[in-house]
Coordinates of N, CA and C in Angstrom, one line a residue:
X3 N 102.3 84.8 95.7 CA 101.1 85.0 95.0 C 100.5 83.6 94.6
X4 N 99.5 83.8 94.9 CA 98.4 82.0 94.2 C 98.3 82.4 92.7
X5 N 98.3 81.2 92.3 CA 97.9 80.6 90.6 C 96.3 81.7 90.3
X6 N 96.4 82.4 89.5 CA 95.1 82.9 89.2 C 94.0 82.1 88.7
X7 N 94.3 80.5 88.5 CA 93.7 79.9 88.1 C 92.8 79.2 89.1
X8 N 93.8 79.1 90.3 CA 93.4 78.7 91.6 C 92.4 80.1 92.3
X9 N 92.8 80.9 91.7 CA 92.2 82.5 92.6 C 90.8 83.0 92.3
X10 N 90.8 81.5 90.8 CA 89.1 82.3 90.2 C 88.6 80.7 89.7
X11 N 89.3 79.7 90.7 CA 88.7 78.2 90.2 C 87.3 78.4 90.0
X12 N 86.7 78.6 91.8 CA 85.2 78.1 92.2 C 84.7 79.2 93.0
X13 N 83.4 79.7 93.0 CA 82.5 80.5 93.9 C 81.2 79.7 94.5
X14 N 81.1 79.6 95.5 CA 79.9 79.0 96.0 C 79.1 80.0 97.1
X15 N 78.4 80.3 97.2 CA 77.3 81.3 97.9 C 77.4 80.7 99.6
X16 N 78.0 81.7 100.7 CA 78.4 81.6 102.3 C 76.9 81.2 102.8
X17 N 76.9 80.9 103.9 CA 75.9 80.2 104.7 C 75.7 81.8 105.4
X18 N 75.0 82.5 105.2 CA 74.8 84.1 105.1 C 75.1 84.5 107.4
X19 N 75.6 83.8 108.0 CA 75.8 84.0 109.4 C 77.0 84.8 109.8
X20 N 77.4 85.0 111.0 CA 78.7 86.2 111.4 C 79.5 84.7 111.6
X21 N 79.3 83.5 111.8 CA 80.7 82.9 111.8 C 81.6 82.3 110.7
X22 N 80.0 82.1 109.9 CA 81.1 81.2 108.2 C 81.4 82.5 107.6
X23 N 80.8 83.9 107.4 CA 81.4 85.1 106.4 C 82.5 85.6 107.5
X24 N 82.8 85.4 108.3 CA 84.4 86.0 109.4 C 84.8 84.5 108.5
X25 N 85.0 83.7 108.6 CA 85.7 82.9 108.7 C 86.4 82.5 107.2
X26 N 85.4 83.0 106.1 CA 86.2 82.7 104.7 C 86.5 84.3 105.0
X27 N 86.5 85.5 105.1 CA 87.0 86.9 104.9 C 88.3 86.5 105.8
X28 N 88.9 86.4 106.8 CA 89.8 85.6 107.4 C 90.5 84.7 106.6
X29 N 90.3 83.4 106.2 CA 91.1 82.8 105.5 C 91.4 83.2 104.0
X30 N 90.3 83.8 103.5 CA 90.9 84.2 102.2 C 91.9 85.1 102.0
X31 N 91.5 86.2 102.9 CA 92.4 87.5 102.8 C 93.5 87.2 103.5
X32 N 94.3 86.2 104.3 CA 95.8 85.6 104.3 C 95.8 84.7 103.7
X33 N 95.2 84.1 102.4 CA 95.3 83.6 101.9 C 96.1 83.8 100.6
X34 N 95.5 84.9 99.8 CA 95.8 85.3 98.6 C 95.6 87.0 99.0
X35 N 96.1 87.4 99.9 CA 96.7 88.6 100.2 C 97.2 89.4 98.9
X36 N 98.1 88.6 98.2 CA 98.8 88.7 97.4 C 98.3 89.2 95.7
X37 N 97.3 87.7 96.2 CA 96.5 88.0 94.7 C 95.7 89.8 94.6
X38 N 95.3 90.0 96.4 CA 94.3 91.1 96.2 C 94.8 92.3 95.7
X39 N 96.1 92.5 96.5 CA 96.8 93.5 96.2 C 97.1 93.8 94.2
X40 N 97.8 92.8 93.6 CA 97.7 92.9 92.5 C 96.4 93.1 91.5
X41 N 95.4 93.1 92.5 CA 94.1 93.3 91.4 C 93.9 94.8 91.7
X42 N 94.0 94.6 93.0 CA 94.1 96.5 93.2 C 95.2 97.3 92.3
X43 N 96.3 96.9 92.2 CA 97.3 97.5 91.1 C 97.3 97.6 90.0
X44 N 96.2 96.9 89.6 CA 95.6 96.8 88.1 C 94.9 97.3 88.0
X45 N 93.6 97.3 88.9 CA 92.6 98.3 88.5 C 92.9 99.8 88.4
X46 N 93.9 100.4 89.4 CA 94.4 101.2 89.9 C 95.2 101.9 88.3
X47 N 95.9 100.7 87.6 CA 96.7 101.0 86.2 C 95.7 101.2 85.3
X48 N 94.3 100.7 85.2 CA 93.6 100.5 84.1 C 92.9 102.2 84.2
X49 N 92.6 102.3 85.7 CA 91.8 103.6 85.4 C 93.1 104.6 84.9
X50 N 94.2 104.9 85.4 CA 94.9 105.8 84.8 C 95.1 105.9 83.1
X51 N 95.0 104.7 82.6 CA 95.2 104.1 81.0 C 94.1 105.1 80.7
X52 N 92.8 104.8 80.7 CA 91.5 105.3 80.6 C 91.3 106.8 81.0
X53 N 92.1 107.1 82.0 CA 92.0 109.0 82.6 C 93.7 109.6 82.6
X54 N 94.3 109.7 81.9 CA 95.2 110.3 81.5 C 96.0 111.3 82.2
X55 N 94.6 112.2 82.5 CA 94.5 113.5 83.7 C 95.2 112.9 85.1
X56 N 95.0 111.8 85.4 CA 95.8 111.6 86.5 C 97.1 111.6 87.0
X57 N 97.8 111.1 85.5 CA 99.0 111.0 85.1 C 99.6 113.1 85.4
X58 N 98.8 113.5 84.9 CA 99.5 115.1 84.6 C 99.0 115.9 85.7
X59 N 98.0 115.7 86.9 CA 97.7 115.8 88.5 C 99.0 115.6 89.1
X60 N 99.2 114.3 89.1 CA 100.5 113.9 89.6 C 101.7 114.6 89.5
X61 N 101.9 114.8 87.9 CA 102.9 115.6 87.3 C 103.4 116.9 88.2
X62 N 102.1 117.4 88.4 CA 101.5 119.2 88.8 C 102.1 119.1 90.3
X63 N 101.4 118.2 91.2 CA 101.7 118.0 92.6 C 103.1 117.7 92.6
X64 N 103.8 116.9 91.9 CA 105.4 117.0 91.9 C 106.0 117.9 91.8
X65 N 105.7 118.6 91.0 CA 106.6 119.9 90.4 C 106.4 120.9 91.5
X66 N 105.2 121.2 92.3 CA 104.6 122.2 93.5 C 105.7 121.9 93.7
X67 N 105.7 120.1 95.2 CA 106.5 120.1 95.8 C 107.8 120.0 95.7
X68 N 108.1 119.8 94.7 CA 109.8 120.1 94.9 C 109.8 121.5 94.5
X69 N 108.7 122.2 93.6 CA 109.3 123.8 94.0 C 109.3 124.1 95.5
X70 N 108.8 123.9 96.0 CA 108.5 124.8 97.8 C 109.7 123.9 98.6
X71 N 110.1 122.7 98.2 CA 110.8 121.9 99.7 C 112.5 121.9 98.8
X72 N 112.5 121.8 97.6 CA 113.8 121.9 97.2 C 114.6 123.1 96.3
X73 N 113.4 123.8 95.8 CA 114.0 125.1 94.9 C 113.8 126.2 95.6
X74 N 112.7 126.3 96.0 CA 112.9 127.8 97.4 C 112.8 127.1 98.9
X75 N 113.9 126.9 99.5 CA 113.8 126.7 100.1 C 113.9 127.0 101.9
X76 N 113.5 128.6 101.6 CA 113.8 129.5 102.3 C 112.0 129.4 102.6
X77 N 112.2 131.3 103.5 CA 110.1 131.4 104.0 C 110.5 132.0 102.4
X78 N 108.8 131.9 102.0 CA 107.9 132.1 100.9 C 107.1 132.9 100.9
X79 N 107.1 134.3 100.1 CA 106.6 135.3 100.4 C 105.2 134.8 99.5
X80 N 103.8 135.4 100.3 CA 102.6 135.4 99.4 C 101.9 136.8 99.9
X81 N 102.3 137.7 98.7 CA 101.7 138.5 99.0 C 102.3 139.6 100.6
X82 N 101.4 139.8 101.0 CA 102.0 140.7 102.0 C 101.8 139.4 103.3
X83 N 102.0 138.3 103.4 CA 102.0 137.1 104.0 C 103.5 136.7 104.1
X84 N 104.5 135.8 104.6 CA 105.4 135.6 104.7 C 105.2 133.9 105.4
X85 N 105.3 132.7 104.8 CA 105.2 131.5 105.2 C 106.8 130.7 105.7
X86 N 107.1 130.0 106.4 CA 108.0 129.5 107.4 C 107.4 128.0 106.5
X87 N 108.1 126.7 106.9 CA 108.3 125.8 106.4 C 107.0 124.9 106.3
X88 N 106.4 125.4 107.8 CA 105.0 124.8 108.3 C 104.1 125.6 107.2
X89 N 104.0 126.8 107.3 CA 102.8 127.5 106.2 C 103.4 127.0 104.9
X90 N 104.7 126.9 104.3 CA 104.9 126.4 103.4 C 103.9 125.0 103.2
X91 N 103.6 123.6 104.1 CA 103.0 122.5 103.9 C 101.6 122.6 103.8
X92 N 101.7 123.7 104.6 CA 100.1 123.7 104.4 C 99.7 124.5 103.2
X93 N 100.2 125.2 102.8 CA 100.3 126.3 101.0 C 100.1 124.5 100.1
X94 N 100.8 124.0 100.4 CA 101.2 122.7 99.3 C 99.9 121.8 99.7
X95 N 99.5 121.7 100.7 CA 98.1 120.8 100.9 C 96.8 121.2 100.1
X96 N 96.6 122.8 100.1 CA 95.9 123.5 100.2 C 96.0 123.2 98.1
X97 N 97.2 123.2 97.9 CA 97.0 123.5 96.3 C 97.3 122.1 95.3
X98 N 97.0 121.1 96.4 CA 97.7 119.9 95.7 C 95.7 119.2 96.0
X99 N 95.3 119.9 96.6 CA 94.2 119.6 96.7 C 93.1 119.9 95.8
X100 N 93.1 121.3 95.9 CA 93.1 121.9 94.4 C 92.9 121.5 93.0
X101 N 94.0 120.8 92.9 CA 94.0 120.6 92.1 C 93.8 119.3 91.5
X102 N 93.6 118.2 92.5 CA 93.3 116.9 92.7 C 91.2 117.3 92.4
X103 N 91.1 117.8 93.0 CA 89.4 118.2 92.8 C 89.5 119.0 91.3
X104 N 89.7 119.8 90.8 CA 89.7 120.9 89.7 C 89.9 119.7 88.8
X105 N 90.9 119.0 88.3 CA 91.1 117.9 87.7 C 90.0 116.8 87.7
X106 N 89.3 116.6 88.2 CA 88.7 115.3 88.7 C 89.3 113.9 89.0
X107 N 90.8 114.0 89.4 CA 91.7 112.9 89.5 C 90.9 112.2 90.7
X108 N 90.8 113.2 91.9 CA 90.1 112.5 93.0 C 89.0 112.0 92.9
X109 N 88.4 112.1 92.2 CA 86.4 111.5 92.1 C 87.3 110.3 91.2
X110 N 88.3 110.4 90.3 CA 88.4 108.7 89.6 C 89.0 108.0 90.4
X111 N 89.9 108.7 91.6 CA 90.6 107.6 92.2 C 90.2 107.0 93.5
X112 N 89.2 107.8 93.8 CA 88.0 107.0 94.7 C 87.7 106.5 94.2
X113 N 86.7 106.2 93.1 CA 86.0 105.1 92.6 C 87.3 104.2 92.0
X114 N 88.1 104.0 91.8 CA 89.1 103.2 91.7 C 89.2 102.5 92.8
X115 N 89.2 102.9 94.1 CA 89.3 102.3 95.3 C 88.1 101.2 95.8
X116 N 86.9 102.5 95.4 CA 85.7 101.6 95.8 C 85.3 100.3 94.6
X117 N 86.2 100.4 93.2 CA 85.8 99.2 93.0 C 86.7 98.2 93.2
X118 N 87.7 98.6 93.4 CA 89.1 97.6 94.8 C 88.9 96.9 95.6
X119 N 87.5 97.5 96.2 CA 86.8 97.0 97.7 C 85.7 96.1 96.9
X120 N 85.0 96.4 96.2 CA 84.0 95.7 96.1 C 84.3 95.0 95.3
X121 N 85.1 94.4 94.3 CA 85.6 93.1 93.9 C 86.3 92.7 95.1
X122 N 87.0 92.4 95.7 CA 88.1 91.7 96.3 C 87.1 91.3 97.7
X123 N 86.2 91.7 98.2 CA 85.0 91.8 99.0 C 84.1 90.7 98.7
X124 N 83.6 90.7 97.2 CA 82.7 89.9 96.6 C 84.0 87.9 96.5
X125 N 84.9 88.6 96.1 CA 85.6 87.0 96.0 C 86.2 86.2 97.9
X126 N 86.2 87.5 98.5 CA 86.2 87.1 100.0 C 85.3 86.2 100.2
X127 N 84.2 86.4 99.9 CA 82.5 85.8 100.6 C 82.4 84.8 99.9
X128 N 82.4 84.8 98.2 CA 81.6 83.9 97.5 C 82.9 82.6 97.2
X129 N 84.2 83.2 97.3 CA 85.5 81.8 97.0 C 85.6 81.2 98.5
X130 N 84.8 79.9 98.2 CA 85.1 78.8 99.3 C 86.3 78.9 99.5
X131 N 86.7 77.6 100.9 CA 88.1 77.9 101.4 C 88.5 76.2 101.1
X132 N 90.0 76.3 101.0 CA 90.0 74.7 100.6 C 90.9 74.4 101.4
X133 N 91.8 72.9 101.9 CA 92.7 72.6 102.5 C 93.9 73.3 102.9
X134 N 94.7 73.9 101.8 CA 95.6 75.0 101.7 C 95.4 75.9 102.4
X135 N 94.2 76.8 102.1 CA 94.1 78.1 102.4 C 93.6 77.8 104.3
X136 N 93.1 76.9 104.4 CA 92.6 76.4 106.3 C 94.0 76.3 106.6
X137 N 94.9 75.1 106.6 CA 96.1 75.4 106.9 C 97.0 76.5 107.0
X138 N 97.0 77.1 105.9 CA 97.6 78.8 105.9 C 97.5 79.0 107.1
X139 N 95.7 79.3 107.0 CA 95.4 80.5 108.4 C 95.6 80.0 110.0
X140 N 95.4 78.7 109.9 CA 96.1 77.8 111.2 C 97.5 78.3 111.4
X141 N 98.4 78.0 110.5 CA 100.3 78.9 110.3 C 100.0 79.9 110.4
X142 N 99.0 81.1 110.0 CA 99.5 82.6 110.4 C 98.9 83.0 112.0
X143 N 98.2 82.2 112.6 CA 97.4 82.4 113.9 C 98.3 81.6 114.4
X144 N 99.3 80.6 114.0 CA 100.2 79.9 115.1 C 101.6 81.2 115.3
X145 N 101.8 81.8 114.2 CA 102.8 83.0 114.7 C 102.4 83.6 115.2
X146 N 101.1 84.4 115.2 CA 100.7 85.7 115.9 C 100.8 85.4 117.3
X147 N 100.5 84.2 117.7 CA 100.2 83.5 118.8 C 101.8 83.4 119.6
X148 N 102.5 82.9 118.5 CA 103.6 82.6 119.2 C 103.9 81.2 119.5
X149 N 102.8 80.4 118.9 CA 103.1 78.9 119.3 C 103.9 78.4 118.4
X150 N 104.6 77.6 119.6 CA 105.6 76.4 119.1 C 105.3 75.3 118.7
X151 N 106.1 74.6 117.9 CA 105.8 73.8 116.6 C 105.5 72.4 118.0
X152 N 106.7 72.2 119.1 CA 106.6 71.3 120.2 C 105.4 71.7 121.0
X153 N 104.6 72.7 121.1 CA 103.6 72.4 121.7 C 102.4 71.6 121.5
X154 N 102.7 71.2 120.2 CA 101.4 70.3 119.0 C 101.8 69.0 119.2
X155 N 103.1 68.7 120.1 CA 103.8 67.1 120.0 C 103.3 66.5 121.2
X156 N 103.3 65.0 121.2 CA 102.8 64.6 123.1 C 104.3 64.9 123.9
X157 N 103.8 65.2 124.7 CA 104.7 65.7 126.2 C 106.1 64.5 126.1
X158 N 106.2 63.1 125.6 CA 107.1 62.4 125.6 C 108.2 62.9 124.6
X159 N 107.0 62.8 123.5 CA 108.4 63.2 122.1 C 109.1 64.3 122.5
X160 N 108.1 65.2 123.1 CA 108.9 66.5 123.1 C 110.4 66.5 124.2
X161 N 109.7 65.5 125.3 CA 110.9 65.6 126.4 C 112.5 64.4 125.6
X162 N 112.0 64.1 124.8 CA 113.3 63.0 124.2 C 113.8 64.1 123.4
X163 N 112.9 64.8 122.5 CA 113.8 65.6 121.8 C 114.9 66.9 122.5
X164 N 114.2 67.1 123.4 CA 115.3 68.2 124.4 C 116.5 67.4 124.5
X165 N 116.1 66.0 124.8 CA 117.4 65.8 125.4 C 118.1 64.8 124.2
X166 N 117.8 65.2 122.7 CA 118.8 64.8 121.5 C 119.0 63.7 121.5
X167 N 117.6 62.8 122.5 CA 118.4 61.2 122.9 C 117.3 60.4 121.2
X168 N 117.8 59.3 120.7 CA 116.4 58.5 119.8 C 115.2 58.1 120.6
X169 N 114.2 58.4 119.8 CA 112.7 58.9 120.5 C 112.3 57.0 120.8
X170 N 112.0 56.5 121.6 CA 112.1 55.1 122.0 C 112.4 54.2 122.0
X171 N 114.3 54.9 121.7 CA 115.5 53.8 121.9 C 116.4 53.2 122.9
X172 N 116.3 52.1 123.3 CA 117.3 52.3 124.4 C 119.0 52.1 123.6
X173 N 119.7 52.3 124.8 CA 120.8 52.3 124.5 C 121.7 50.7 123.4
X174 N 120.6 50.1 123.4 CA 121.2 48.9 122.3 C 120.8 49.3 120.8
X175 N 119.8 50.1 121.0 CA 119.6 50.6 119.6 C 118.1 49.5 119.0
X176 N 117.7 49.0 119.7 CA 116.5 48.2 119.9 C 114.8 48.8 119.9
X177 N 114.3 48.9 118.8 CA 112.5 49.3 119.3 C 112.1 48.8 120.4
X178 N 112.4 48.1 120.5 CA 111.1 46.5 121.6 C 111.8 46.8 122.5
X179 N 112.9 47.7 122.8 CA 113.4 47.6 124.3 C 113.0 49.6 125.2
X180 N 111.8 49.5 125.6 CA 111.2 50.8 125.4 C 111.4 51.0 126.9
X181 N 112.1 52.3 127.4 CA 111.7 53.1 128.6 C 111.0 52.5 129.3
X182 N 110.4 52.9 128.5 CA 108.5 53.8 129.4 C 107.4 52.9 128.3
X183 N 106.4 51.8 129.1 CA 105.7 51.4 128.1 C 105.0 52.0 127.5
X184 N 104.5 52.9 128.1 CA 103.2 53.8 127.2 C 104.3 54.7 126.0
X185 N 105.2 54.8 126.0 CA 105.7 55.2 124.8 C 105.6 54.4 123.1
X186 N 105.3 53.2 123.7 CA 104.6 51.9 122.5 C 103.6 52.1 121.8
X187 N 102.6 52.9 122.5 CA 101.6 53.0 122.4 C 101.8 54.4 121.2
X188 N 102.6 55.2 121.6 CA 102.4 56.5 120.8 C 103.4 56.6 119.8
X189 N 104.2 55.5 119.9 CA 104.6 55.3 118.5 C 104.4 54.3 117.4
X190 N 103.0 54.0 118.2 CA 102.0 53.1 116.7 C 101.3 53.8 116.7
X191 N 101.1 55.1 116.6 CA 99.9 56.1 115.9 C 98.7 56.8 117.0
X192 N 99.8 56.4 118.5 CA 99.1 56.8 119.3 C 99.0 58.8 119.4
X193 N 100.2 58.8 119.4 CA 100.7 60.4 119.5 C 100.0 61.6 118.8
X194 N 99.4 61.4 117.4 CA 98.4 62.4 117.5 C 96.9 62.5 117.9
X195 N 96.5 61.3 118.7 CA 95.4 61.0 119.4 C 95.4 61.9 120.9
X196 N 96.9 61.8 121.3 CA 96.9 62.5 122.6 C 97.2 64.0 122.3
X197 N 97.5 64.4 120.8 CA 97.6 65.4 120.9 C 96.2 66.7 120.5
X198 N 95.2 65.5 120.0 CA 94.0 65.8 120.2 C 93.4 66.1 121.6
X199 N 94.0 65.4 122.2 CA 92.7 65.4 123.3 C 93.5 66.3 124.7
X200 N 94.8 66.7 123.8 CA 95.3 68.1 125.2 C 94.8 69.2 124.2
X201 N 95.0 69.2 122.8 CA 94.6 70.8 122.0 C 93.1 70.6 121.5
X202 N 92.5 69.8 121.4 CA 91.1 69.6 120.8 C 91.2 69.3 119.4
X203 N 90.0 69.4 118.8 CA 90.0 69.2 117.7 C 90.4 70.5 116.6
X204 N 91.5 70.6 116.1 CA 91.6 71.9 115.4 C 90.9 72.4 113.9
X205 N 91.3 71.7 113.2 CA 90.4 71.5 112.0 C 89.3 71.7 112.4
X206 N 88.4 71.3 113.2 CA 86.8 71.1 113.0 C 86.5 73.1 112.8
X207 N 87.5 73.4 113.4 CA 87.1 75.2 113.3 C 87.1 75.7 112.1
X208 N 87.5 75.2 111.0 CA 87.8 75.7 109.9 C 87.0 75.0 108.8
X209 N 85.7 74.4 109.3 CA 85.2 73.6 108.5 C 84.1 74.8 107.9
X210 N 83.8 74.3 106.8 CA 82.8 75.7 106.1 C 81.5 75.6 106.6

């Protein structure tokens, strides 16, 4: 979970197009996933604090089900009706519903939901995205993907490191005594130049 300090630093108003609002609803929400969920849990606690009745809904729907699935747990006579385990679930849908409506638990815990959505929605759009959070979403699109950490490396480093040998040493243990000249090159700061110009520019996608 992010610092809530960090979670409600800054808001700045999206450039109103389908690529910058995908792109902070994307990076925020793997960003502070964590934070969202927790605000959902809280709102979720606050309305029960406030509606009581939900608490003793709950109560009612427990007590149903463990009468029907663990205290009779045989068919269930209703009336001149006779229910099997299946009519028994649907008996229990039918009265757990019931009483979720009769109660008004369900009208508060939809609007519990929809104000779940619409805060966590509103700090999607309006909380810019910072260094961290671009990064993040670069690491969670490099797992989904499946890419390897060596595929971001130039083609040389990568083939020295297969073979566990020191990355442009020869056998005296010497810098200046190099393979391959162009390896000189990429170990004065050449290497993430070439690794630009085989993967592109990556960052520039994540720019606001």
């Amino acid at each position: 979970m992010r610092p809530w300090g960090e979670f409600f630093a800054t808001f700045k108003a999206p450039q109103f197009n389908s690529k910058n609002l995908e792109q902070r609803l994307v990076t925020n929400i793997l960003y502070y996933r964590s934070n969202y969920i927790a605000l959902c849990a809280g709102i979720l606690i606050l309305q029960v604090l406030f509606a009581p009745m939900i608490l003793v809904s709950a109560a009612a729907i427990f007590a149903l089900y463990t009468y029907l699935t663990q205290i009779h747990k045989g068919s269930f006579r209703l009336g001149d009706l006779v229910l099997d385990n299946n009519g028994k679930r649907y008996l229990f849908l039918i009265l757990a519903a019931f009483i979720l409506i009769a109660s008004g638990t369900l009208y508060k815990i939809l609007w519990a939901i929809v104000y779940s959505i619409f805060l966590c929605g509103l700090h999607m759009v309006f909380r810019p995205r910072n260094v961290q959070s671009k990064a993040n979403r670069a690491y969670e699109e490099m797992k989904l993907s499946g890419a390897n950490v060596f595929d971001f490396m130039p083609t040389s480093l990568y083939e020295d490191s297969k073979k566990n040998e020191p990355i442009g040493r020869s056998s005296s243990g010497n810098m200046n005594d190099l393979e391959d000249p162009s390896m000189e090159s990429e170990s004065k700061g050449d290497g993430f130049g070439s690794m630009r110009k085989r993967h592109g520019n990556y960052g520039s996608k994540y720019n606001d």
